[in-house]
Coordinates of N, CA and C in Angstrom, one line a residue:
M1 N 2.8 13.5 -16.8 CA 2.9 12.3 -16.8 C 1.4 11.6 -16.6
A2 N 1.0 10.7 -17.3 CA -0.1 10.1 -17.0 C -0.2 8.9 -16.3
L3 N -1.4 8.5 -15.7 CA -1.3 7.4 -14.5 C -2.3 6.3 -15.2
K4 N -1.8 5.0 -15.0 CA -2.8 3.9 -15.3 C -3.4 3.2 -14.2
H5 N -4.5 3.9 -13.5 CA -5.0 3.5 -12.3 C -6.3 2.7 -12.7
E6 N -6.2 1.3 -11.9 CA -7.4 0.4 -11.9 C -7.6 -0.1 -10.6
P7 N -8.9 0.2 -10.1 CA -9.3 0.1 -8.6 C -9.0 -1.5 -8.2
T8 N -8.4 -1.7 -7.2 CA -8.2 -3.1 -6.6 C -9.3 -3.2 -5.5
A9 N -9.1 -4.5 -4.9 CA -10.0 -4.6 -3.8 C -9.8 -3.9 -2.5
P10 N -8.6 -3.7 -2.1 CA -8.6 -2.7 -1.1 C -9.0 -1.2 -1.4
Y11 N -8.9 -0.9 -2.7 CA -9.3 0.6 -3.0 C -10.9 0.6 -2.8
H12 N -11.5 -0.5 -3.3 CA -13.0 -0.4 -2.8 C -13.3 -0.3 -1.5
S13 N -12.5 -1.2 -0.6 CA -12.7 -1.4 0.9 C -12.6 0.1 1.4
A14 N -11.3 0.7 1.0 CA -11.3 2.1 1.4 C -12.2 3.2 1.0
Q15 N -12.6 3.0 -0.3 CA -13.8 3.9 -0.5 C -15.0 3.7 0.2
D16 N -15.3 2.5 0.5 CA -16.9 2.1 1.3 C -16.6 2.7 2.7
A17 N -15.2 2.5 3.2 CA -15.0 2.8 4.6 C -15.1 4.3 4.7
L18 N -14.5 5.1 3.6 CA -14.7 6.6 3.6 C -16.1 7.0 3.5
R19 N -17.0 6.4 2.7 CA -18.4 6.6 2.9 C -18.9 6.4 4.1
V20 N -18.7 5.5 4.9 CA -19.2 5.4 6.3 C -18.5 6.5 7.0
L21 N -17.4 6.8 7.0 CA -16.9 7.9 7.9 C -17.5 8.9 7.5
E22 N -17.6 9.5 6.3 CA -18.2 10.8 6.0 C -19.7 10.7 6.5
T23 N -20.4 9.7 6.5 CA -21.7 9.7 7.1 C -21.6 9.8 8.6
V24 N -20.9 9.1 9.2 CA -20.7 9.4 10.7 C -20.2 10.8 11.2
A25 N -19.5 11.5 10.4 CA -19.0 12.7 10.7 C -20.2 13.8 10.4
R26 N -21.0 13.5 9.6 CA -22.1 14.5 9.5 C -23.2 14.4 10.6
H27 N -23.2 13.3 11.2 CA -24.1 13.1 12.3 C -23.5 13.3 13.8
T28 N -23.2 14.4 14.2 CA -22.4 14.6 15.2 C -22.8 14.1 16.6
T29 N -24.0 13.7 16.7 CA -24.7 13.3 17.8 C -24.9 11.9 17.9
G30 N -24.2 11.3 16.7 CA -24.1 9.8 16.6 C -25.2 9.1 15.6
I31 N -24.9 7.9 14.9 CA -25.6 7.3 14.0 C -25.6 6.0 14.3
T32 N -27.1 5.2 14.1 CA -27.0 3.9 14.4 C -26.7 2.9 13.2
G33 N -26.5 1.9 13.4 CA -26.0 0.8 12.0 C -27.1 0.8 11.2
T34 N -28.3 0.8 11.7 CA -29.6 0.7 10.9 C -29.4 1.9 9.9
E35 N -29.4 3.1 10.5 CA -29.3 4.5 9.6 C -28.2 4.5 8.7
L36 N -26.9 4.1 9.1 CA -25.6 4.0 8.6 C -26.1 3.0 7.3
A37 N -26.6 1.9 7.3 CA -27.0 1.0 6.1 C -27.9 1.8 5.0
R38 N -28.7 2.5 5.7 CA -29.7 3.6 4.9 C -29.0 4.5 4.2
H39 N -28.4 5.3 4.8 CA -27.6 6.6 4.2 C -26.5 6.0 3.3
T40 N -25.9 5.0 3.4 CA -24.5 4.5 2.6 C -24.9 3.5 1.5
G41 N -26.1 2.9 1.7 CA -26.4 1.9 0.9 C -25.6 0.4 0.8
L42 N -25.1 0.3 1.7 CA -24.0 -0.8 2.2 C -24.9 -1.9 2.5
D43 N -24.6 -3.2 2.2 CA -25.1 -4.5 2.7 C -24.9 -4.3 4.1
P44 N -26.0 -4.9 5.2 CA -25.6 -4.8 6.5 C -24.3 -5.9 6.9
E45 N -24.1 -6.9 6.2 CA -23.0 -7.8 6.6 C -21.8 -7.0 6.2
R46 N -21.8 -6.4 4.9 CA -20.5 -5.6 4.7 C -20.3 -4.5 5.6
L47 N -21.2 -3.6 6.1 CA -21.1 -2.5 6.9 C -20.6 -3.3 8.4
T48 N -21.3 -4.2 8.8 CA -20.8 -4.7 10.1 C -19.2 -5.0 10.1
T49 N -19.0 -5.4 8.8 CA -17.3 -5.9 8.9 C -16.7 -4.5 8.8
L50 N -17.0 -3.5 8.1 CA -16.3 -2.4 8.0 C -16.3 -1.4 9.3
L51 N -17.4 -1.4 9.9 CA -17.4 -0.8 11.4 C -16.5 -1.5 12.4
G52 N -16.3 -2.9 12.4 CA -15.5 -3.5 13.0 C -14.2 -3.2 12.9
W53 N -13.7 -2.9 11.6 CA -12.5 -2.7 11.1 C -12.0 -1.1 11.4
L54 N -13.1 -0.1 11.3 CA -12.8 1.1 11.7 C -12.7 1.4 13.3
R55 N -13.4 0.9 13.9 CA -13.3 0.8 15.5 C -12.1 0.3 16.0
R56 N -11.4 -0.8 15.3 CA -10.2 -1.2 15.8 C -9.2 -0.1 15.5
E57 N -9.4 0.5 14.1 CA -8.4 1.3 13.9 C -8.6 2.9 14.4
G58 N -9.7 3.1 15.1 CA -9.7 4.2 15.9 C -10.5 5.2 15.3
Y59 N -11.0 4.8 14.1 CA -11.7 5.8 13.4 C -13.0 6.2 13.7
V60 N -13.9 5.2 14.4 CA -15.2 5.3 14.9 C -15.1 4.7 16.4
E61 N -16.1 5.2 17.0 CA -16.3 4.7 18.5 C -17.8 4.4 18.6
Q62 N -18.0 3.4 19.4 CA -19.6 3.2 19.5 C -19.8 3.7 21.1
V63 N -20.8 4.5 21.3 CA -21.3 5.0 22.5 C -22.1 4.1 23.3
P64 N -22.3 4.4 24.4 CA -23.2 3.3 25.3 C -24.5 3.3 24.5
D65 N -25.1 4.0 23.9 CA -26.4 3.8 23.4 C -26.5 2.9 22.2
G66 N -25.3 2.6 21.7 CA -25.2 1.7 20.4 C -24.7 2.6 19.2
A67 N -24.9 3.8 19.2 CA -24.7 4.7 18.2 C -23.3 4.8 17.8
Y68 N -22.8 5.3 16.5 CA -21.5 5.4 16.1 C -21.1 6.9 16.1
V69 N -20.0 7.2 16.5 CA -19.6 8.5 16.4 C -18.0 8.7 15.9
S70 N -17.6 9.7 15.7 CA -16.3 10.0 15.0 C -15.2 9.5 16.1
G71 N -14.1 8.6 15.9 CA -13.2 8.5 17.0 C -11.9 9.6 16.7
D72 N -11.1 9.2 17.8 CA -9.8 10.0 18.0 C -9.1 10.2 16.8
V73 N -8.7 9.2 16.3 CA -7.9 9.0 15.0 C -8.4 10.0 14.0
L74 N -9.6 9.8 13.4 CA -10.4 10.5 12.6 C -10.0 12.1 13.0
G75 N -10.3 12.6 14.1 CA -10.1 14.0 14.4 C -8.8 14.5 14.1
R76 N -7.6 13.6 14.6 CA -6.3 14.1 14.4 C -5.9 14.0 12.7
L77 N -6.4 13.3 12.1 CA -6.0 12.9 10.7 C -6.9 14.1 9.9
G78 N -8.0 14.6 10.6 CA -8.8 15.6 9.6 C -8.3 17.0 10.1
S79 N -7.5 17.1 11.2 CA -7.1 18.7 11.6 C -5.9 18.9 10.9
A80 N -6.1 20.3 10.3 CA -4.8 20.9 9.9 C -3.5 20.7 10.7
H81 N -3.7 21.1 12.0 CA -2.5 21.2 12.8 C -2.2 19.8 13.4
G82 N -0.8 19.5 12.9 CA -0.3 18.2 13.2 C -0.8 16.9 12.4
R83 N -1.4 17.4 11.3 CA -1.9 16.2 10.4 C -0.7 15.3 9.9
E84 N 0.2 16.0 9.5 CA 1.2 15.0 8.8 C 2.0 14.0 10.0
Q85 N 2.3 14.7 11.1 CA 2.7 13.8 12.4 C 1.6 12.7 12.5
A86 N 0.4 13.0 12.5 CA -0.5 12.1 12.9 C -0.6 11.1 11.8
L87 N -0.7 11.4 10.6 CA -0.7 10.3 9.6 C 0.7 9.5 9.5
R88 N 1.9 10.0 10.0 CA 3.3 9.2 9.9 C 3.0 8.2 11.0
D89 N 2.5 8.7 12.2 CA 2.2 7.8 13.4 C 1.4 6.7 13.1
K90 N 0.3 7.1 12.6 CA -0.8 6.1 12.1 C -0.3 5.0 11.2
L91 N 0.3 5.6 10.2 CA 0.8 4.6 9.2 C 1.9 3.8 9.7
Q92 N 2.6 4.3 10.8 CA 3.7 3.5 11.4 C 3.2 2.4 12.1
R93 N 2.2 2.6 12.9 CA 1.5 1.4 13.5 C 0.8 0.5 12.7
T94 N 0.4 1.0 11.6 CA -0.4 0.0 10.6 C 0.9 -1.0 9.9
L95 N 2.0 -0.2 9.7 CA 3.2 -1.0 9.3 C 3.9 -2.1 10.2
D96 N 3.8 -1.7 11.4 CA 4.5 -2.2 12.5 C 3.4 -3.5 12.6
R97 N 2.2 -3.4 12.7 CA 1.1 -4.5 12.7 C 1.3 -5.6 11.8
L98 N 1.6 -5.0 10.5 CA 1.8 -5.8 9.2 C 3.0 -6.6 9.4
R99 N 4.2 -5.9 9.9 CA 5.2 -6.7 10.1 C 5.4 -7.9 11.0
D100 N 4.5 -7.5 12.1 CA 4.5 -8.7 12.9 C 3.4 -9.9 12.6
S101 N 2.4 -9.6 11.9 CA 1.6 -10.5 11.2 C 2.2 -11.4 10.1
L102 N 2.9 -10.6 9.5 CA 3.6 -11.5 8.2 C 4.9 -12.0 8.5
G103 N 5.4 -11.6 9.7 CA 6.9 -12.0 9.9 C 7.8 -11.4 8.8
A104 N 7.8 -10.5 8.4 CA 8.5 -9.9 7.3 C 8.8 -8.4 7.5
A105 N 10.0 -7.6 6.9 CA 9.9 -6.4 6.9 C 8.9 -5.7 6.1
V106 N 8.2 -4.7 6.2 CA 7.2 -4.1 5.3 C 7.5 -2.8 5.1
Y107 N 7.2 -2.1 3.9 CA 7.7 -0.9 3.2 C 6.5 -0.1 2.7
L108 N 6.5 1.1 3.0 CA 5.4 1.9 2.2 C 6.3 2.8 1.1
S109 N 6.1 2.8 -0.1 CA 6.8 3.6 -0.9 C 6.0 4.3 -1.9
R110 N 6.8 5.3 -2.4 CA 5.7 6.3 -3.4 C 6.8 6.7 -4.6
Y111 N 6.1 7.2 -5.4 CA 6.8 7.6 -6.7 C 6.5 9.2 -6.8
V112 N 7.8 9.8 -6.3 CA 7.3 11.4 -6.2 C 8.5 11.9 -7.3
D113 N 8.0 12.9 -8.1 CA 9.0 13.8 -8.8 C 9.8 12.8 -9.7
G114 N 9.1 11.7 -10.4 CA 9.9 10.9 -11.1 C 10.8 9.7 -10.6
E115 N 10.8 9.7 -9.2 CA 11.8 9.0 -8.4 C 11.1 7.9 -7.3
V116 N 11.8 6.7 -7.2 CA 11.1 5.8 -6.2 C 11.8 6.2 -4.7
R117 N 10.8 6.4 -3.9 CA 11.2 6.7 -2.6 C 10.6 5.8 -1.6
I118 N 11.2 5.4 -0.4 CA 10.6 4.5 0.6 C 10.3 5.6 1.4
A119 N 8.9 5.8 2.0 CA 8.4 7.0 2.9 C 8.7 6.3 4.2
Q120 N 8.4 4.9 4.4 CA 8.1 4.7 5.9 C 8.4 3.1 5.7
Y121 N 9.0 2.5 6.8 CA 9.0 1.1 6.7 C 9.0 0.4 8.2
A122 N 9.0 -0.8 8.4 CA 9.0 -1.7 9.7 C 9.6 -2.7 9.7
A123 N 10.7 -2.8 10.5 CA 11.6 -4.0 10.4 C 12.0 -4.3 11.8
G124 N 12.8 -5.2 12.1 CA 13.3 -5.7 13.3 C 14.2 -6.4 13.4
P125 N 14.8 -7.3 14.5 CA 15.8 -8.1 14.5 C 15.8 -9.4 13.8
T126 N 14.4 -9.6 13.8 CA 14.2 -11.0 13.0 C 13.5 -10.7 11.7
T127 N 13.2 -9.4 11.3 CA 12.6 -9.2 10.1 C 13.6 -7.8 9.5
P128 N 14.7 -8.2 9.2 CA 15.6 -6.9 8.8 C 15.3 -6.5 7.2
V129 N 15.7 -5.2 7.1 CA 15.1 -4.5 5.6 C 16.3 -5.1 4.9
V130 N 16.0 -5.0 3.5 CA 16.8 -5.2 2.5 C 18.1 -4.4 2.4
N131 N 19.2 -4.9 2.3 CA 20.4 -4.0 2.2 C 20.3 -3.2 1.0
E132 N 20.3 -1.8 0.9 CA 20.4 -1.2 -0.4 C 21.6 -1.0 -0.8
W133 N 22.1 -2.2 -1.6 CA 23.6 -2.1 -1.9 C 23.5 -1.2 -3.3
V134 N 22.5 -1.1 -4.1 CA 22.2 -0.4 -5.2 C 21.1 0.8 -4.9
D135 N 21.3 2.0 -5.3 CA 20.2 3.0 -4.8 C 18.7 2.5 -5.5
F136 N 17.9 2.4 -4.5 CA 16.5 1.9 -5.0 C 16.1 2.8 -6.2
R137 N 16.4 4.1 -6.2 CA 16.0 5.2 -7.1 C 16.5 4.5 -8.6
S138 N 17.6 4.1 -8.6 CA 18.1 3.6 -10.0 C 17.9 2.0 -10.3
S139 N 17.1 1.3 -9.5 CA 17.0 -0.1 -9.6 C 15.6 -0.5 -9.6
A140 N 14.6 0.4 -10.1 CA 13.3 0.0 -10.0 C 13.0 -1.1 -11.0
H141 N 13.9 -1.3 -11.9 CA 13.5 -2.5 -12.8 C 13.8 -3.9 -12.1
A142 N 14.5 -3.7 -11.2 CA 14.9 -4.9 -10.4 C 14.1 -5.3 -9.0
T143 N 13.5 -4.4 -8.5 CA 12.8 -4.5 -7.3 C 11.3 -4.6 -7.6
A144 N 10.6 -5.2 -6.3 CA 9.2 -5.5 -6.5 C 8.6 -4.1 -6.3
I145 N 9.1 -3.3 -5.4 CA 8.8 -1.8 -5.3 C 8.7 -1.1 -6.5
G146 N 9.7 -0.9 -7.1 CA 9.9 -0.4 -8.4 C 8.9 -0.5 -9.4
K147 N 8.9 -2.0 -9.9 CA 7.9 -2.6 -10.7 C 6.5 -2.2 -10.6
S148 N 6.1 -2.5 -9.0 CA 4.8 -2.0 -8.9 C 4.2 -0.5 -8.9
L149 N 5.2 0.5 -8.8 CA 5.1 1.8 -8.9 C 5.4 2.3 -10.6
L150 N 6.0 1.3 -11.3 CA 6.1 1.7 -12.6 C 4.8 1.0 -13.3
A151 N 4.3 0.2 -12.8 CA 3.3 -0.6 -13.5 C 1.9 0.4 -13.2
Q152 N 2.1 1.4 -12.5 CA 1.0 2.1 -12.4 C 0.9 3.4 -13.1
L153 N 2.1 3.7 -14.0 CA 2.3 4.7 -14.8 C 1.9 4.2 -16.3
D154 N 1.5 5.2 -17.1 CA 1.3 4.9 -18.5 C 2.6 4.4 -19.2
H155 N 2.4 4.0 -20.4 CA 3.6 3.5 -21.3 C 4.7 4.7 -21.4
N156 N 4.3 5.8 -21.7 CA 5.2 6.8 -21.7 C 6.0 7.3 -20.6
G157 N 5.3 7.0 -19.3 CA 5.9 7.4 -18.0 C 6.9 6.3 -17.7
R158 N 6.5 5.0 -18.2 CA 7.6 4.1 -18.0 C 8.9 4.3 -18.7
R159 N 8.5 4.7 -20.2 CA 9.8 4.8 -21.0 C 10.5 5.9 -20.5
E160 N 10.1 7.0 -20.0 CA 10.8 8.1 -19.6 C 11.6 7.7 -18.2
H161 N 11.1 6.9 -17.4 CA 11.8 6.7 -16.3 C 13.0 5.6 -16.9
L162 N 12.8 4.8 -17.5 CA 13.9 3.9 -17.8 C 14.9 4.6 -18.8
S163 N 14.6 5.5 -19.5 CA 15.5 6.5 -20.0 C 16.4 7.2 -19.1
R164 N 16.0 7.4 -17.9 CA 16.9 8.1 -17.0 C 17.7 7.1 -16.1
H165 N 17.1 6.0 -16.1 CA 17.5 4.9 -15.1 C 17.7 3.7 -16.0
R166 N 18.8 3.6 -16.8 CA 19.0 2.5 -17.6 C 19.0 1.2 -16.8
P167 N 18.3 0.1 -17.1 CA 18.4 -1.1 -16.3 C 19.5 -2.0 -16.5
A168 N 20.3 -2.0 -15.2 CA 21.7 -2.6 -15.1 C 21.4 -4.0 -14.6
R169 N 22.4 -5.0 -14.9 CA 22.4 -6.3 -14.3 C 22.8 -6.5 -12.8
L170 N 22.2 -6.6 -11.9 CA 22.4 -6.7 -10.7 C 22.7 -8.1 -10.2
T171 N 21.8 -9.1 -10.7 CA 22.4 -10.4 -10.3 C 21.8 -11.1 -11.7
S172 N 22.1 -12.2 -11.8 CA 21.7 -13.2 -13.1 C 20.3 -13.3 -13.4
R173 N 19.5 -12.7 -12.6 CA 17.9 -13.0 -12.7 C 17.3 -11.6 -13.1
T174 N 18.1 -10.5 -13.0 CA 17.9 -9.3 -13.6 C 17.4 -9.1 -15.0
I175 N 16.1 -8.4 -15.2 CA 15.8 -8.1 -16.5 C 16.4 -6.8 -16.9
T176 N 17.2 -6.9 -18.2 CA 17.8 -5.6 -18.4 C 17.4 -5.0 -19.7
S177 N 16.4 -5.8 -20.5 CA 15.9 -5.6 -21.8 C 14.7 -4.7 -21.6
D178 N 14.8 -3.6 -22.2 CA 13.7 -2.5 -21.9 C 12.4 -3.1 -22.6
K179 N 12.3 -3.9 -23.8 CA 11.4 -4.3 -24.3 C 10.6 -5.4 -23.5
L180 N 11.3 -6.3 -22.9 CA 10.6 -7.3 -22.1 C 10.4 -6.8 -20.9
L181 N 11.0 -5.8 -20.2 CA 10.4 -5.1 -18.9 C 9.2 -4.5 -19.1
L182 N 9.0 -3.7 -20.1 CA 7.9 -2.9 -20.7 C 6.7 -3.7 -20.8
S183 N 6.8 -4.8 -21.5 CA 6.1 -5.8 -21.7 C 5.6 -6.6 -20.5
R184 N 6.4 -6.6 -19.6 CA 5.8 -7.4 -18.3 C 5.1 -6.3 -17.6
L185 N 5.6 -5.2 -17.4 CA 5.0 -4.0 -16.7 C 3.6 -3.9 -17.4
A186 N 3.4 -3.9 -18.6 CA 2.0 -3.5 -19.2 C 1.2 -4.7 -19.2
A187 N 1.7 -5.8 -18.7 CA 0.8 -7.1 -18.5 C 0.4 -7.3 -17.1
Q188 N 1.0 -6.5 -16.0 CA 0.9 -6.7 -14.6 C -0.3 -6.2 -14.2
P189 N -1.4 -7.4 -13.7 CA -2.7 -6.8 -13.2 C -2.5 -6.0 -11.8
P190 N -3.3 -5.2 -11.6 CA -3.3 -4.3 -10.4 C -3.8 -5.1 -9.2
T191 N -4.3 -6.2 -9.4 CA -4.8 -7.2 -8.5 C -3.6 -8.2 -8.1
V192 N -2.6 -8.3 -8.5 CA -1.6 -9.5 -8.5 C -0.4 -8.8 -7.9
P193 N 0.2 -9.2 -6.9 CA 1.5 -8.4 -6.6 C 2.5 -8.5 -7.6
A194 N 3.5 -7.5 -7.6 CA 4.6 -7.5 -8.4 C 5.9 -8.2 -7.5
L195 N 6.5 -9.0 -8.1 CA 7.4 -10.0 -7.5 C 8.9 -9.5 -7.7
D196 N 9.9 -9.9 -6.8 CA 11.3 -9.7 -7.2 C 11.7 -11.0 -6.3
L197 N 12.2 -11.9 -7.5 CA 12.9 -13.1 -7.1 C 14.3 -13.1 -7.1
Q198 N 15.0 -12.5 -6.4 CA 16.4 -12.6 -6.3 C 17.0 -11.5 -7.6
E199 N 16.2 -10.5 -7.9 CA 16.5 -9.8 -9.1 C 17.2 -8.6 -8.7
Y200 N 16.9 -8.2 -7.6 CA 18.0 -7.1 -6.8 C 18.8 -7.4 -6.2
A201 N 18.9 -8.5 -5.5 CA 19.9 -8.9 -4.5 C 20.0 -10.6 -4.3
V202 N 20.8 -11.4 -4.4 CA 20.9 -12.6 -4.1 C 20.6 -12.8 -2.4
G203 N 19.9 -13.7 -2.3 CA 19.4 -14.1 -0.9 C 18.3 -13.4 -0.5
T204 N 17.5 -12.7 -1.2 CA 16.1 -11.9 -0.9 C 15.2 -12.0 -1.9
V205 N 13.8 -12.3 -1.4 CA 12.7 -12.1 -2.3 C 11.8 -11.0 -1.8
C206 N 11.0 -10.4 -2.5 CA 10.3 -9.2 -2.3 C 8.8 -9.4 -2.8
A207 N 7.9 -8.6 -2.6 CA 6.7 -8.6 -3.1 C 5.9 -7.1 -2.8
A208 N 5.2 -6.6 -3.8 CA 4.7 -5.1 -3.6 C 3.2 -5.2 -4.4
V209 N 2.4 -4.5 -3.7 CA 0.9 -4.4 -4.1 C 0.7 -2.7 -3.9
P210 N 0.0 -2.5 -5.1 CA -0.4 -1.0 -5.4 C -1.3 -0.4 -4.1
V211 N -0.9 1.0 -3.6 CA -1.8 1.7 -2.7 C -1.8 3.1 -3.4
T212 N -2.8 3.2 -4.4 CA -3.0 4.5 -5.1 C -3.9 5.2 -4.5
A213 N -3.6 6.4 -3.9 CA -4.8 7.5 -3.3 C -4.8 8.6 -4.3
G214 N -5.9 8.9 -4.9 CA -6.0 10.1 -5.7 C -4.8 10.0 -6.9
S215 N -4.2 11.2 -7.1 CA -3.3 11.0 -8.1 C -1.7 10.6 -7.7
A216 N -1.8 10.2 -6.3 CA -0.5 9.8 -5.8 C -0.1 8.4 -6.2
V217 N 1.0 7.7 -6.7 CA 1.4 6.4 -6.7 C 2.1 6.0 -5.6
G218 N 1.7 4.8 -5.1 CA 2.3 4.3 -4.0 C 2.3 2.7 -3.9
C219 N 3.0 2.1 -3.3 CA 3.0 0.9 -2.9 C 3.1 0.2 -1.6
L220 N 2.6 -0.8 -1.2 CA 3.1 -1.6 0.0 C 4.1 -2.5 -0.5
A221 N 5.1 -3.0 0.4 CA 6.1 -4.2 0.2 C 6.6 -4.8 1.2
L222 N 7.0 -6.1 1.0 CA 7.5 -6.9 2.2 C 8.7 -7.8 1.5
S223 N 9.7 -7.9 2.2 CA 10.8 -8.8 1.8 C 11.2 -9.7 2.8
L224 N 11.6 -11.0 2.5 CA 12.0 -12.1 3.0 C 13.3 -12.8 2.5
P225 N 14.0 -13.3 3.5 CA 15.2 -14.1 3.0 C 14.8 -15.3 2.1
V226 N 15.5 -15.6 1.2 CA 15.2 -16.5 0.1 C 15.1 -17.7 0.8
E227 N 15.3 -18.2 1.8 CA 15.1 -19.5 2.6 C 13.7 -19.3 2.9
H228 N 13.1 -18.3 3.0 CA 11.5 -18.1 3.5 C 10.8 -17.9 2.0
A229 N 11.3 -18.0 0.8 CA 10.6 -17.8 -0.4 C 9.3 -18.7 -0.5
H230 N 9.3 -19.7 0.1 CA 7.9 -20.5 -0.1 C 6.7 -19.8 0.6
R231 N 7.0 -18.8 1.5 CA 6.2 -18.0 2.4 C 5.6 -16.9 1.5
L232 N 6.4 -16.2 0.6 CA 6.5 -15.1 -0.2 C 4.8 -14.9 -0.8
R233 N 4.4 -15.7 -1.8 CA 2.8 -15.6 -2.4 C 1.9 -15.3 -1.4
R234 N 2.0 -16.2 -0.3 CA 0.8 -16.1 0.8 C 0.9 -14.8 1.3
A235 N 2.0 -14.6 1.7 CA 2.5 -13.2 2.6 C 2.1 -12.0 1.7
A236 N 2.3 -12.2 0.3 CA 1.7 -10.9 -0.5 C 0.4 -11.0 -0.6
D237 N -0.3 -12.0 -0.7 CA -1.8 -12.1 -0.7 C -2.4 -11.4 0.5
T238 N -1.7 -11.8 1.7 CA -2.1 -11.3 3.0 C -2.0 -9.7 3.1
L239 N -0.9 -9.2 2.4 CA -0.4 -7.9 2.4 C -1.6 -7.1 1.8
N240 N -1.7 -7.7 0.5 CA -3.0 -6.9 -0.5 C -4.3 -6.9 0.1
R241 N -4.5 -7.8 1.0 CA -6.0 -7.8 1.6 C -5.9 -6.9 2.8
N242 N -4.8 -6.5 3.2 CA -4.6 -5.6 4.3 C -4.1 -4.2 4.0
A243 N -4.1 -4.0 2.9 CA -3.7 -2.5 2.3 C -4.8 -1.6 2.5
A244 N -5.9 -1.8 2.8 CA -7.0 -0.9 2.9 C -6.9 0.1 3.9
P245 N -6.3 -0.4 5.3 CA -6.2 1.0 6.1 C -5.2 1.7 5.8
V246 N -4.1 1.4 5.1 CA -3.1 2.5 4.6 C -3.7 3.4 3.5
L247 N -4.5 2.7 2.4 CA -5.1 3.6 1.7 C -6.1 4.7 2.3
L248 N -7.1 4.1 3.3 CA -7.8 5.0 4.0 C -6.9 5.9 4.8
S249 N -6.0 5.9 5.3 CA -5.3 6.8 6.1 C -4.6 7.9 5.0
L250 N -4.3 7.5 3.7 CA -3.5 8.5 2.8 C -4.8 9.3 2.3
T251 N -6.0 8.6 2.2 CA -7.1 9.4 1.5 C -7.7 10.4 2.4
I252 N -7.9 10.1 3.8 CA -8.4 11.2 4.7 C -7.9 12.5 4.5

C-alpha cells in the first residue's frame, strides 16, 4: 500500500522541534538559546516559540544559568523500558488538554493493517464520544476520521479499502458512490480538515486532521453535537494548529 504524504504545518513544527531536541540531547551539560539558534539554523523568534512549547510539554528544562537540557518526558519516551506506557500517558494528557480547550470529544486514530482504529480518546460528561452505532471500521466513508485516513492513502489503497468495506447509506447525507467519494478524497488538501456533517449519525458533526509520523497513517479528530455545528470549523482549525505535540510524541 502506497501513501500520499504531504507535509502540513504541524508536521513542519514537529520536525523543527525534533531538531531542537536532538541538539539539546547532544549537549548533555546544557546549551544556550544562542548556541541552539546557530546549530539548528532556526530563526530566533521561531526558536523562542518552540522552546516555550517544549518546556511546557516537559521535553526540555531550563537550568539556573539559562541553558537548556533534556526534560523528564524526553527521557521517558526515549527509553526502551516503559516507552509504550509513557507514550500513551503523554498522548492522553495532550488529548485531555485539547478536549478542555475545544469543548469537544477528541480522538487519536490510526490506519492499521487496512483498518480504521481509535487508538485513544478524551471525553467527559459535557463532551461525550460519538455513539458507535455502526462499526467505525466499516464506515470510513461516512466519518471524518475515516475520510482523513483514506485521504492519506494513494488511489489504489483507497479502492482496496472500499472493495472490502462497501459504502452503505447511514443517513440521508452519506456518500455511497465510490466514484464521488474517491473524487472527493483525491481533492482533499492535507491542510484542510476532513468533515462529517451528519454523514455517520444524525445529530453529530465531526472534523479530522492528519497526524502522519513516518510510514504510519493517523489523524486527530473531534466531535460535536449538531447544535454546536457553528463551532466546528473554528474548532477544527484549532485542532490542526495544536496537532504538533501529538506528532512529536509519535516521532520520538
